[in-house]
XYZ file of C-alpha atoms in Angstrom:
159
model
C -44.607 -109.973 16.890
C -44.994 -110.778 13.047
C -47.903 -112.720 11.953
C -47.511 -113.638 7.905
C -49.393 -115.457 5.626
C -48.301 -117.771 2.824
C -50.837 -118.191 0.420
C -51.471 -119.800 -2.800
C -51.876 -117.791 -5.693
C -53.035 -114.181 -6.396
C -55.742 -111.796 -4.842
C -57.796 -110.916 -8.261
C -60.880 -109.288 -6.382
C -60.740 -105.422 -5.463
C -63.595 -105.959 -2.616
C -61.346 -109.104 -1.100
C -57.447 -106.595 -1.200
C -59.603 -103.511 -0.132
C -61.019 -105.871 2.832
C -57.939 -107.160 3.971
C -56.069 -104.220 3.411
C -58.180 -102.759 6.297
C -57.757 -105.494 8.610
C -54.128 -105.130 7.811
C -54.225 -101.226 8.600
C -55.983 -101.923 11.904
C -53.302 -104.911 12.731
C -50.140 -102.678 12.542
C -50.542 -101.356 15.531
C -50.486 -104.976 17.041
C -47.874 -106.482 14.744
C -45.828 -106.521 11.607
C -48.399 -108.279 9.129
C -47.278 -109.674 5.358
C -48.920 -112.057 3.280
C -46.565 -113.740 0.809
C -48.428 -115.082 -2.308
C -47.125 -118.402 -3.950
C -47.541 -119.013 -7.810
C -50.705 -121.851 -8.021
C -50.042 -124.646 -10.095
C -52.363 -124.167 -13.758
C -54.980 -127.378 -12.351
C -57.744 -127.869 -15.314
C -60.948 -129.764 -14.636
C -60.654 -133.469 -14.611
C -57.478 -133.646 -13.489
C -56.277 -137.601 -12.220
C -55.116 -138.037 -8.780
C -51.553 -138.452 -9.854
C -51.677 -135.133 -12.010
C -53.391 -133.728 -8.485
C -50.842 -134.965 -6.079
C -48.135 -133.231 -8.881
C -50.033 -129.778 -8.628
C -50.105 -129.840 -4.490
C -46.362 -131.344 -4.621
C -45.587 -127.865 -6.400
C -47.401 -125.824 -4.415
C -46.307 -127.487 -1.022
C -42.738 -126.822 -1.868
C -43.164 -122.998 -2.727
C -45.113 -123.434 0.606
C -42.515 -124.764 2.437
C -39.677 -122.810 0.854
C -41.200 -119.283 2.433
C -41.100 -120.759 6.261
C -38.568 -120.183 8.461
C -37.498 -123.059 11.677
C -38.236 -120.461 14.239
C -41.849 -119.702 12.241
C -44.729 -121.234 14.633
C -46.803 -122.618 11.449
C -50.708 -122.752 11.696
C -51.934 -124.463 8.212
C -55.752 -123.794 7.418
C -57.516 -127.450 7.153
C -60.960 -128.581 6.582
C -59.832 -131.503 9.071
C -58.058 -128.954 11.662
C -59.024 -128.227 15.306
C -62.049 -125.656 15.508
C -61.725 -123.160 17.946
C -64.006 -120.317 18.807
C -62.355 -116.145 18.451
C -62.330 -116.012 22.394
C -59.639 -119.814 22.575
C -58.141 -118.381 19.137
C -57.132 -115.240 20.862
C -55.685 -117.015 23.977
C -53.809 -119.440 21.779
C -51.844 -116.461 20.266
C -51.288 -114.827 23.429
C -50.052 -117.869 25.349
C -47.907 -118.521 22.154
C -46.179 -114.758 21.700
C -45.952 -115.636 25.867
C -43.891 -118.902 25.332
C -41.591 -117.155 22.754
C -43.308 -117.444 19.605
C -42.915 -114.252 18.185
C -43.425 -115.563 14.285
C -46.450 -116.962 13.642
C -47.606 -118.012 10.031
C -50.575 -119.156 8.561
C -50.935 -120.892 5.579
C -53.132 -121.023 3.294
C -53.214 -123.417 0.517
C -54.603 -123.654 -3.193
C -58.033 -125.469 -4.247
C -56.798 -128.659 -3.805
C -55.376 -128.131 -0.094
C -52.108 -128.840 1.233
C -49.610 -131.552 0.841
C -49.020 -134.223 3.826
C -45.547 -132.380 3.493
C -46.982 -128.776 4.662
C -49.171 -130.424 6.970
C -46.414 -132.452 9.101
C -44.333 -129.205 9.183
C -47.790 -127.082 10.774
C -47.150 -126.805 14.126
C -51.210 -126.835 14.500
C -53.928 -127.181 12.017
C -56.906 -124.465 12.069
C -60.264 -125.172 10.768
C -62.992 -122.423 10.088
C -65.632 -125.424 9.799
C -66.131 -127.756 7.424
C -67.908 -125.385 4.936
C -65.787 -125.182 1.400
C -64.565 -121.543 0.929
C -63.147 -119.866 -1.670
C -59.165 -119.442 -0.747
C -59.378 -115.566 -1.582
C -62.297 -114.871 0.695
C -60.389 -117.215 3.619
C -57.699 -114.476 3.502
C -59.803 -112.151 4.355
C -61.548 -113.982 7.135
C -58.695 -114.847 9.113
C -57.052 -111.353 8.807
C -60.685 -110.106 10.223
C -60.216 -113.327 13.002
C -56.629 -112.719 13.471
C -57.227 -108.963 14.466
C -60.389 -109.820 16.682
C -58.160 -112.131 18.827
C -55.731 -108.856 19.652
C -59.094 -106.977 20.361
C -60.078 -109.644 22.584
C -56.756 -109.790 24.509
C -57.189 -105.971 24.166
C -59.943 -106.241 26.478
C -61.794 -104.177 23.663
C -65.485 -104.047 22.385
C -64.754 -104.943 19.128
C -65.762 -108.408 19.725
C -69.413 -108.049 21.071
């Protein structure tokens, strides 16, 4: 199975890569993990929503040009389908079950994704309608991506 994200922009913060790179560690014995990074669009303060939709047009298509047909595509929304770790986990396993054995996530920049990377998501994925940082998001779904293999695991790790 490979699980990849697509992300917009560049990990800056030590404590987010050294996070992630642990989740990452523990994941390889599940799956092949990557995250691809995207170059973010420069988006001052103030920007208009024409200059807006320009910036997440950009992004979208440097989205869009790192997924593959065969990818199953989950994009992170504020408006996506909440699910708890325990329906999470049997999502992926029903999925890798019905053939999906590429499954990406992506992530977009500050000002979300385009309608264009949202109609090719195969499933949206909200983490609640709190506003987080994009860098710190990576490193909570790694950490939720490998508890769903624990949990399918049968293991602890969850409780």
């Amino acid at each position: 199975m490979n699980i990849k994200f697509v992300v917009v922009g560049k990990l800056k913060e030590k404590y987010f890569k050294q996070g992630i790179a642990e989740y990452a560690k523990r994941l390889s014995r599940f799956c092949k993990f990557s995250i691809v990074e995207v170059p973010d669009e420069k988006a001052p303060e103030n920007l208009s929503q024409a200059e807006m939709d320009q910036v997440m047009a950009a992004e979208g298509e440097r989205i869009l040009s790192k997924i593959k047909d065969r990818e199953y595509v989950y994009a992170l929304a504020i408006l996506g389908k909440e699910r708890s770790s325990e329906e999470f986990a049997k999502e992926l396993k029903d999925l890798t079950t019905y053939g999906h054995s590429d499954i990406t996530f992506v992530i977009g920049g500050s000002l979300g994704l385009t309608p264009a990377v949202l109609k090719r998501a195969d499933a949206q994925i909200s983490f609640g309608r709190f506003t987080l940082p994009h860098q710190l998001m990576r490193l909570v779904l790694t950490e939720q991506v490998y508890r769903a293999f624990m949990i399918n695991e049968g293991s602890p790790y969850h409780k």
